[in-house]
Amino acid sequence: MHIRTLGRHFRESIKSLGRNGWMTFASVSAVTVTLLLVGVFFVIMMNINNITSNIEKDVEIRVHIDQAATKQDREAIGKKIEKIPEVDKVRFSPKEEELTNLIKNLGEDGEVYKPFEQDNPLMDVYVVKTKTPQDVIKVAKQIEAYDYVQSVRYGQGYVEKLFHFVDITRNIGIALIVGLLFTAMFLISNTIKITIVARRKEIEIMRLVGATNSFIRWPFFLEGLWLGVLGAIIPIILISTAYYNLYEYVTPKISIKFVELLKFSPFVYQISGILILLGGLIGVWGSLMSVRKFLKV
């Protein structure tokens, strides 16, 4: 296609938006409403996914070593754990460190444990991190069978429920987002079809004077693109403003380390890019499908 012809299509597509003002408004409104719903749901689901991922990453295995174990026995256990393929990191925490952490974590109540510094009843511990959170249960059961391992703790019962909840949440989120996108495509396609019906004579005249199918499609292709991009602007502004205020309000009030919102930047810019891309794709798809299937061009 010649640059001059492409430039003509650009100009005509922009002029058509102005000439068909009410239809343009209807199409942009349909895009705006649907993308706003999609955008809000994206924000919610991505933050839920971030929180659940942080919780998953926080899951670790604590291996308590029997007090009867010698130094060599403890080191042998550590080496065996390191050789497990699913293990990512292993850290040794002596019982002195365990007692110090206990006293520190309990705050004022921890003072009652200070007398035990002379006769520490706690056990040495290996803190084990797996490569993926789902490996925790398998690795814990394997370590549990080692000699001189007193106990293995990883939140048994709680962890299984957590992983099950995370899987359900992610699957529901994906299903709802896909459903919203198909709904958006259906609504916008129908809106654009109405626009094209109103301009059937224009298309018929173009065909009568010998315009090729691609020549007729290009302005509609570009119009769909502009409608999608224009429809994404308001959702981007609303979501960015609302998320900024929410982030500034909520973040100082959250004290739990793994419960945190995604940082405003670059998260909002990523969402904005996704909405513009979705708007453009949906608009183009709606235009092309309407021209091809409805008018049989």
C-alpha atoms as a printed R data frame, in Angstrom:
    type eleno elety resid chain resno       x       y      z
1   ATOM     1    CA   MET     A     1   0.000   0.000  0.000
2   ATOM     2    CA   HIS     A     2   1.329   3.475 -0.950
3   ATOM     3    CA   ILE     A     3   2.061   5.936  1.836
4   ATOM     4    CA   ARG     A     4  -0.306   8.436  0.163
5   ATOM     5    CA   THR     A     5  -3.153   5.898  0.228
6   ATOM     6    CA   LEU     A     6  -2.440   5.021  3.848
7   ATOM     7    CA   GLY     A     7  -2.440   8.722  4.716
8   ATOM     8    CA   ARG     A     8  -5.821   9.066  3.013
9   ATOM     9    CA   HIS     A     9  -7.185   6.193  5.122
10  ATOM    10    CA   PHE     A    10  -5.918   7.871  8.295
11  ATOM    11    CA   ARG     A    11  -7.567  11.159  7.377
12  ATOM    12    CA   GLU     A    12 -10.843   9.524  6.353
13  ATOM    13    CA   SER     A    13 -11.026   7.407  9.492
14  ATOM    14    CA   ILE     A    14 -10.569  10.470 11.715
15  ATOM    15    CA   LYS     A    15 -13.115  12.495  9.685
16  ATOM    16    CA   SER     A    16 -15.624   9.622  9.960
17  ATOM    17    CA   LEU     A    17 -15.412   9.771 13.744
18  ATOM    18    CA   GLY     A    18 -16.544  13.397 13.575
19  ATOM    19    CA   ARG     A    19 -19.185  12.881 10.874
20  ATOM    20    CA   ASN     A    20 -20.794  10.031 12.790
21  ATOM    21    CA   GLY     A    21 -20.651  11.763 16.165
22  ATOM    22    CA   TRP     A    22 -23.445   9.908 17.965
23  ATOM    23    CA   MET     A    23 -22.322   6.518 16.705
24  ATOM    24    CA   THR     A    24 -18.770   7.348 17.721
25  ATOM    25    CA   PHE     A    25 -20.013   8.354 21.165
26  ATOM    26    CA   ALA     A    26 -22.006   5.096 21.483
27  ATOM    27    CA   SER     A    27 -19.040   2.952 20.449
28  ATOM    28    CA   VAL     A    28 -16.559   4.776 22.692
29  ATOM    29    CA   SER     A    29 -19.022   4.545 25.599
30  ATOM    30    CA   ALA     A    30 -19.353   0.776 25.094
31  ATOM    31    CA   VAL     A    31 -15.572   0.406 25.053
32  ATOM    32    CA   THR     A    32 -15.215   2.665 28.109
33  ATOM    33    CA   VAL     A    33 -17.721   0.768 30.262
34  ATOM    34    CA   THR     A    34 -16.412  -2.679 29.378
35  ATOM    35    CA   LEU     A    35 -12.730  -1.738 29.706
36  ATOM    36    CA   LEU     A    36 -13.443  -0.048 33.037
37  ATOM    37    CA   LEU     A    37 -14.898  -3.327 34.322
38  ATOM    38    CA   VAL     A    38 -12.016  -5.315 32.875
39  ATOM    39    CA   GLY     A    39  -9.458  -2.853 34.296
40  ATOM    40    CA   VAL     A    40 -10.945  -2.854 37.808
41  ATOM    41    CA   PHE     A    41 -11.047  -6.634 37.803
42  ATOM    42    CA   PHE     A    42  -7.453  -6.796 36.555
43  ATOM    43    CA   VAL     A    43  -6.346  -4.534 39.413
44  ATOM    44    CA   ILE     A    44  -8.170  -6.644 42.009
45  ATOM    45    CA   MET     A    45  -6.976  -9.985 40.662
46  ATOM    46    CA   MET     A    46  -3.350  -8.910 40.184
47  ATOM    47    CA   ASN     A    47  -3.197  -7.606 43.753
48  ATOM    48    CA   ILE     A    48  -4.806 -10.780 45.108
49  ATOM    49    CA   ASN     A    49  -2.313 -12.796 43.069
50  ATOM    50    CA   ASN     A    50   0.549 -10.698 44.471
51  ATOM    51    CA   ILE     A    51  -0.604 -11.216 48.063
52  ATOM    52    CA   THR     A    52  -1.104 -14.973 47.625
53  ATOM    53    CA   SER     A    53   2.314 -15.243 45.924
54  ATOM    54    CA   ASN     A    54   3.913 -13.437 48.876
55  ATOM    55    CA   ILE     A    55   2.186 -15.807 51.291
56  ATOM    56    CA   GLU     A    56   3.363 -18.802 49.251
57  ATOM    57    CA   LYS     A    57   6.938 -17.497 49.235
58  ATOM    58    CA   ASP     A    58   6.776 -17.074 53.022
59  ATOM    59    CA   VAL     A    59   6.092 -20.789 53.504
60  ATOM    60    CA   GLU     A    60   9.189 -22.534 54.842
61  ATOM    61    CA   ILE     A    61  10.137 -25.799 56.520
62  ATOM    62    CA   ARG     A    62  11.574 -25.731 60.025
63  ATOM    63    CA   VAL     A    63  13.558 -28.873 60.813
64  ATOM    64    CA   HIS     A    64  14.110 -29.374 64.571
65  ATOM    65    CA   ILE     A    65  17.221 -31.398 65.379
66  ATOM    66    CA   ASP     A    66  17.217 -33.859 68.272
67  ATOM    67    CA   GLN     A    67  19.327 -32.611 71.172
68  ATOM    68    CA   ALA     A    68  21.086 -35.975 71.257
69  ATOM    69    CA   ALA     A    69  22.604 -35.276 67.825
70  ATOM    70    CA   THR     A    70  26.312 -34.452 67.672
71  ATOM    71    CA   LYS     A    71  27.838 -31.669 65.598
72  ATOM    72    CA   GLN     A    72  28.689 -34.211 62.885
73  ATOM    73    CA   ASP     A    73  25.109 -35.523 62.910
74  ATOM    74    CA   ARG     A    74  23.736 -31.986 62.471
75  ATOM    75    CA   GLU     A    75  26.104 -31.248 59.604
76  ATOM    76    CA   ALA     A    76  25.214 -34.558 57.929
77  ATOM    77    CA   ILE     A    77  21.514 -33.667 58.085
78  ATOM    78    CA   GLY     A    78  22.234 -30.257 56.538
79  ATOM    79    CA   LYS     A    79  24.183 -31.813 53.656
80  ATOM    80    CA   LYS     A    80  21.422 -34.361 52.983
81  ATOM    81    CA   ILE     A    81  18.826 -31.556 52.874
82  ATOM    82    CA   GLU     A    82  20.958 -29.518 50.463
83  ATOM    83    CA   LYS     A    83  21.117 -32.482 48.067
84  ATOM    84    CA   ILE     A    84  17.324 -32.683 47.733
85  ATOM    85    CA   PRO     A    85  16.573 -31.445 44.150
86  ATOM    86    CA   GLU     A    86  13.536 -29.375 45.193
87  ATOM    87    CA   VAL     A    87  15.440 -27.454 47.900
88  ATOM    88    CA   ASP     A    88  16.525 -23.899 47.098
89  ATOM    89    CA   LYS     A    89  18.082 -22.608 50.330
90  ATOM    90    CA   VAL     A    90  19.076 -24.105 53.678
91  ATOM    91    CA   ARG     A    91  19.956 -21.987 56.706
92  ATOM    92    CA   PHE     A    92  21.152 -23.308 60.070
93  ATOM    93    CA   SER     A    93  19.706 -21.574 63.120
94  ATOM    94    CA   PRO     A    94  21.378 -22.636 66.406
95  ATOM    95    CA   LYS     A    95  19.228 -22.896 69.513
96  ATOM    96    CA   GLU     A    96  20.793 -19.684 70.912
97  ATOM    97    CA   GLU     A    97  19.513 -17.774 67.884
98  ATOM    98    CA   GLU     A    98  16.103 -19.451 68.231
99  ATOM    99    CA   LEU     A    99  15.807 -18.288 71.836
100 ATOM   100    CA   THR     A   100  16.920 -14.750 70.960
101 ATOM   101    CA   ASN     A   101  14.321 -14.567 68.185
102 ATOM   102    CA   LEU     A   102  11.622 -15.930 70.510
103 ATOM   103    CA   ILE     A   103  12.334 -13.277 73.131
104 ATOM   104    CA   LYS     A   104  12.449 -10.533 70.479
105 ATOM   105    CA   ASN     A   105   9.227 -11.588 68.737
106 ATOM   106    CA   LEU     A   106   7.241 -11.777 71.967
107 ATOM   107    CA   GLY     A   107   8.214  -8.227 72.983
108 ATOM   108    CA   GLU     A   108   7.631  -7.546 76.677
109 ATOM   109    CA   ASP     A   109   6.230 -11.045 77.197
110 ATOM   110    CA   GLY     A   110   9.532 -12.448 75.983
111 ATOM   111    CA   GLU     A   111  11.307 -11.252 79.144
112 ATOM   112    CA   VAL     A   112  10.072 -14.338 81.013
113 ATOM   113    CA   TYR     A   113  12.239 -16.523 78.733
114 ATOM   114    CA   LYS     A   114  15.516 -14.702 79.494
115 ATOM   115    CA   PRO     A   115  16.435 -17.008 82.410
116 ATOM   116    CA   PHE     A   116  16.582 -19.880 79.891
117 ATOM   117    CA   GLU     A   117  19.646 -18.302 78.263
118 ATOM   118    CA   GLN     A   118  21.798 -20.237 80.734
119 ATOM   119    CA   ASP     A   119  20.010 -23.548 80.170
120 ATOM   120    CA   ASN     A   120  18.447 -23.368 76.714
121 ATOM   121    CA   PRO     A   121  15.688 -25.989 76.223
122 ATOM   122    CA   LEU     A   122  15.186 -25.200 72.527
123 ATOM   123    CA   MET     A   123  16.569 -27.242 69.610
124 ATOM   124    CA   ASP     A   124  18.838 -26.362 66.724
125 ATOM   125    CA   VAL     A   125  16.853 -25.736 63.560
126 ATOM   126    CA   TYR     A   126  17.384 -25.924 59.822
127 ATOM   127    CA   VAL     A   127  15.206 -23.417 57.934
128 ATOM   128    CA   VAL     A   128  14.517 -24.815 54.464
129 ATOM   129    CA   LYS     A   129  13.173 -22.942 51.428
130 ATOM   130    CA   THR     A   130  11.976 -24.929 48.423
131 ATOM   131    CA   LYS     A   131  12.229 -23.870 44.776
132 ATOM   132    CA   THR     A   132   8.449 -23.718 44.505
133 ATOM   133    CA   PRO     A   133   5.933 -23.497 47.369
134 ATOM   134    CA   GLN     A   134   4.193 -26.653 46.111
135 ATOM   135    CA   ASP     A   135   7.347 -28.675 46.882
136 ATOM   136    CA   VAL     A   136   7.079 -27.937 50.613
137 ATOM   137    CA   ILE     A   137   4.888 -30.922 51.545
138 ATOM   138    CA   LYS     A   138   6.957 -33.430 49.548
139 ATOM   139    CA   VAL     A   139  10.294 -32.181 50.934
140 ATOM   140    CA   ALA     A   140   8.990 -32.038 54.511
141 ATOM   141    CA   LYS     A   141   7.905 -35.688 54.400
142 ATOM   142    CA   GLN     A   142  11.305 -36.690 53.019
143 ATOM   143    CA   ILE     A   143  13.243 -34.839 55.743
144 ATOM   144    CA   GLU     A   144  10.954 -36.224 58.434
145 ATOM   145    CA   ALA     A   145  12.420 -39.705 57.843
146 ATOM   146    CA   TYR     A   146  16.031 -38.626 58.559
147 ATOM   147    CA   ASP     A   147  17.819 -39.778 61.710
148 ATOM   148    CA   TYR     A   148  18.049 -37.237 64.559
149 ATOM   149    CA   VAL     A   149  15.204 -35.144 63.137
150 ATOM   150    CA   GLN     A   150  12.919 -34.468 66.106
151 ATOM   151    CA   SER     A   151  10.135 -32.771 64.136
152 ATOM   152    CA   VAL     A   152   9.384 -31.010 60.852
153 ATOM   153    CA   ARG     A   153   7.008 -28.053 60.819
154 ATOM   154    CA   TYR     A   154   5.673 -26.223 57.804
155 ATOM   155    CA   GLY     A   155   2.117 -25.334 58.797
156 ATOM   156    CA   GLN     A   156   0.655 -28.745 58.045
157 ATOM   157    CA   GLY     A   157  -3.067 -28.534 57.344
158 ATOM   158    CA   TYR     A   158  -2.898 -24.757 56.860
159 ATOM   159    CA   VAL     A   159  -0.496 -24.942 53.893
160 ATOM   160    CA   GLU     A   160  -2.624 -27.471 51.993
161 ATOM   161    CA   LYS     A   161  -5.705 -25.277 52.435
162 ATOM   162    CA   LEU     A   162  -3.713 -22.206 51.376
163 ATOM   163    CA   PHE     A   163  -2.522 -23.815 48.131
164 ATOM   164    CA   HIS     A   164  -6.056 -25.036 47.394
165 ATOM   165    CA   PHE     A   165  -7.473 -21.547 47.987
166 ATOM   166    CA   VAL     A   166  -4.795 -19.932 45.794
167 ATOM   167    CA   ASP     A   167  -5.515 -22.336 42.913
168 ATOM   168    CA   ILE     A   168  -9.276 -21.721 43.130
169 ATOM   169    CA   THR     A   169  -8.806 -17.928 43.312
170 ATOM   170    CA   ARG     A   170  -6.510 -17.847 40.279
171 ATOM   171    CA   ASN     A   171  -8.752 -20.107 38.202
172 ATOM   172    CA   ILE     A   172 -11.859 -18.056 39.037
173 ATOM   173    CA   GLY     A   173  -9.982 -14.846 38.241
174 ATOM   174    CA   ILE     A   174  -8.800 -16.111 34.858
175 ATOM   175    CA   ALA     A   175 -12.306 -17.365 33.995
176 ATOM   176    CA   LEU     A   176 -13.945 -14.043 34.942
177 ATOM   177    CA   ILE     A   177 -11.401 -11.945 33.032
178 ATOM   178    CA   VAL     A   178 -11.805 -14.112 29.915
179 ATOM   179    CA   GLY     A   179 -15.591 -13.869 30.293
180 ATOM   180    CA   LEU     A   180 -15.427 -10.084 30.598
181 ATOM   181    CA   LEU     A   181 -13.216  -9.826 27.516
182 ATOM   182    CA   PHE     A   182 -15.606 -11.909 25.416
183 ATOM   183    CA   THR     A   183 -18.520  -9.827 26.696
184 ATOM   184    CA   ALA     A   184 -16.639  -6.663 25.784
185 ATOM   185    CA   MET     A   185 -15.897  -7.967 22.301
186 ATOM   186    CA   PHE     A   186 -19.558  -8.934 21.789
187 ATOM   187    CA   LEU     A   187 -20.929  -5.581 22.977
188 ATOM   188    CA   ILE     A   188 -18.441  -3.494 21.042
189 ATOM   189    CA   SER     A   189 -18.831  -5.590 17.896
190 ATOM   190    CA   ASN     A   190 -22.603  -5.104 17.966
191 ATOM   191    CA   THR     A   191 -22.225  -1.370 18.554
192 ATOM   192    CA   ILE     A   192 -19.846  -1.066 15.607
193 ATOM   193    CA   LYS     A   193 -22.210  -3.151 13.466
194 ATOM   194    CA   ILE     A   194 -24.911  -0.528 14.043
195 ATOM   195    CA   THR     A   195 -22.431   2.142 12.930
196 ATOM   196    CA   ILE     A   196 -21.661   0.230  9.752
197 ATOM   197    CA   VAL     A   197 -25.357  -0.382  8.980
198 ATOM   198    CA   ALA     A   198 -25.904   3.369  9.075
199 ATOM   199    CA   ARG     A   199 -23.092   3.762  6.529
200 ATOM   200    CA   ARG     A   200 -24.084   0.940  4.171
201 ATOM   201    CA   LYS     A   201 -24.769   3.367  1.314
202 ATOM   202    CA   GLU     A   202 -21.296   4.837  1.705
203 ATOM   203    CA   ILE     A   203 -19.791   1.368  1.361
204 ATOM   204    CA   GLU     A   204 -22.002   0.476 -1.624
205 ATOM   205    CA   ILE     A   205 -20.937   3.670 -3.442
206 ATOM   206    CA   MET     A   206 -17.276   2.831 -2.782
207 ATOM   207    CA   ARG     A   207 -17.836  -0.624 -4.300
208 ATOM   208    CA   LEU     A   208 -19.656   0.798 -7.334
209 ATOM   209    CA   VAL     A   209 -16.744   3.078 -8.168
210 ATOM   210    CA   GLY     A   210 -14.397   0.088 -8.092
211 ATOM   211    CA   ALA     A   211 -12.900   0.208 -4.599
212 ATOM   212    CA   THR     A   212 -11.261  -3.044 -3.581
213 ATOM   213    CA   ASN     A   213 -12.250  -4.934 -0.435
214 ATOM   214    CA   SER     A   214  -9.008  -4.004  1.322
215 ATOM   215    CA   PHE     A   215  -9.465  -0.330  0.357
216 ATOM   216    CA   ILE     A   216 -12.932  -0.369  1.995
217 ATOM   217    CA   ARG     A   217 -11.768  -2.285  5.066
218 ATOM   218    CA   TRP     A   218  -8.798  -0.056  5.947
219 ATOM   219    CA   PRO     A   219 -10.769   3.021  7.121
220 ATOM   220    CA   PHE     A   220 -12.992   0.769  9.251
221 ATOM   221    CA   PHE     A   221  -9.901  -0.970 10.596
222 ATOM   222    CA   LEU     A   222  -8.448   2.370 11.662
223 ATOM   223    CA   GLU     A   223 -11.776   3.638 13.011
224 ATOM   224    CA   GLY     A   224 -12.043   0.537 15.188
225 ATOM   225    CA   LEU     A   225  -8.516   1.213 16.431
226 ATOM   226    CA   TRP     A   226  -9.317   4.853 17.311
227 ATOM   227    CA   LEU     A   227 -12.593   3.853 19.006
228 ATOM   228    CA   GLY     A   228 -10.783   1.275 21.126
229 ATOM   229    CA   VAL     A   229  -7.958   3.625 22.105
230 ATOM   230    CA   LEU     A   230 -10.358   6.513 22.876
231 ATOM   231    CA   GLY     A   231 -12.515   4.164 24.939
232 ATOM   232    CA   ALA     A   232  -9.462   3.164 27.005
233 ATOM   233    CA   ILE     A   233  -8.542   6.726 28.024
234 ATOM   234    CA   ILE     A   234 -11.280   7.308 30.627
235 ATOM   235    CA   PRO     A   235 -10.806   3.890 32.322
236 ATOM   236    CA   ILE     A   236  -7.053   4.563 32.518
237 ATOM   237    CA   ILE     A   237  -7.598   7.985 34.144
238 ATOM   238    CA   LEU     A   238 -10.211   6.691 36.610
239 ATOM   239    CA   ILE     A   239  -8.271   3.552 37.573
240 ATOM   240    CA   SER     A   240  -4.943   5.407 37.894
241 ATOM   241    CA   THR     A   241  -6.457   8.116 40.113
242 ATOM   242    CA   ALA     A   242  -8.411   5.669 42.272
243 ATOM   243    CA   TYR     A   243  -5.451   3.291 42.671
244 ATOM   244    CA   TYR     A   244  -3.068   6.119 43.569
245 ATOM   245    CA   ASN     A   245  -5.381   7.319 46.341
246 ATOM   246    CA   LEU     A   246  -5.989   3.759 47.547
247 ATOM   247    CA   TYR     A   247  -2.256   2.975 47.570
248 ATOM   248    CA   GLU     A   248  -1.381   6.162 49.466
249 ATOM   249    CA   TYR     A   249  -4.155   5.529 52.011
250 ATOM   250    CA   VAL     A   250  -3.734   1.790 52.583
251 ATOM   251    CA   THR     A   251   0.046   1.266 52.415
252 ATOM   252    CA   PRO     A   252   0.976   3.115 55.665
253 ATOM   253    CA   LYS     A   253  -1.729   1.185 57.531
254 ATOM   254    CA   ILE     A   254  -0.535  -2.304 56.524
255 ATOM   255    CA   SER     A   255   1.814  -3.881 59.047
256 ATOM   256    CA   ILE     A   256   1.830  -7.470 57.725
257 ATOM   257    CA   LYS     A   257   4.825  -7.824 55.409
258 ATOM   258    CA   PHE     A   258   3.263 -10.136 52.810
259 ATOM   259    CA   VAL     A   259  -0.067  -8.269 52.643
260 ATOM   260    CA   GLU     A   260   0.829  -5.308 50.461
261 ATOM   261    CA   LEU     A   261  -0.506  -3.656 47.315
262 ATOM   262    CA   LEU     A   262   1.518  -3.614 44.128
263 ATOM   263    CA   LYS     A   263   3.531  -0.411 43.859
264 ATOM   264    CA   PHE     A   264   1.762   2.369 41.946
265 ATOM   265    CA   SER     A   265   4.650   2.545 39.492
266 ATOM   266    CA   PRO     A   266   5.162   0.540 37.306
267 ATOM   267    CA   PHE     A   267   1.884  -1.331 38.024
268 ATOM   268    CA   VAL     A   268  -0.481   1.426 36.800
269 ATOM   269    CA   TYR     A   269   1.580   1.934 33.644
270 ATOM   270    CA   GLN     A   270   1.369  -1.794 32.941
271 ATOM   271    CA   ILE     A   271  -2.418  -1.743 33.422
272 ATOM   272    CA   SER     A   272  -2.658   1.333 31.163
273 ATOM   273    CA   GLY     A   273  -0.691  -0.426 28.426
274 ATOM   274    CA   ILE     A   274  -2.895  -3.522 28.724
275 ATOM   275    CA   LEU     A   275  -6.103  -1.441 28.492
276 ATOM   276    CA   ILE     A   276  -4.900   0.499 25.426
277 ATOM   277    CA   LEU     A   277  -3.832  -2.751 23.758
278 ATOM   278    CA   LEU     A   278  -7.140  -4.468 24.610
279 ATOM   279    CA   GLY     A   279  -9.145  -1.433 23.473
280 ATOM   280    CA   GLY     A   280  -7.321  -1.277 20.157
281 ATOM   281    CA   LEU     A   281  -7.572  -5.027 19.534
282 ATOM   282    CA   ILE     A   282 -11.261  -5.199 20.469
283 ATOM   283    CA   GLY     A   283 -12.090  -2.155 18.321
284 ATOM   284    CA   VAL     A   284 -10.207  -3.516 15.312
285 ATOM   285    CA   TRP     A   285 -11.732  -6.982 15.769
286 ATOM   286    CA   GLY     A   286 -15.236  -5.536 16.033
287 ATOM   287    CA   SER     A   287 -14.801  -3.455 12.886
288 ATOM   288    CA   LEU     A   288 -13.305  -6.202 10.764
289 ATOM   289    CA   MET     A   289 -15.851  -8.824 11.865
290 ATOM   290    CA   SER     A   290 -18.719  -6.427 11.203
291 ATOM   291    CA   VAL     A   291 -17.505  -5.513  7.740
292 ATOM   292    CA   ARG     A   292 -16.690  -9.099  6.741
293 ATOM   293    CA   LYS     A   293 -19.640 -10.996  8.188
294 ATOM   294    CA   PHE     A   294 -22.436  -8.438  8.311
295 ATOM   295    CA   LEU     A   295 -21.991  -6.573  5.055
296 ATOM   296    CA   LYS     A   296 -20.293  -9.438  3.190
297 ATOM   297    CA   VAL     A   297 -17.723  -7.070  1.769
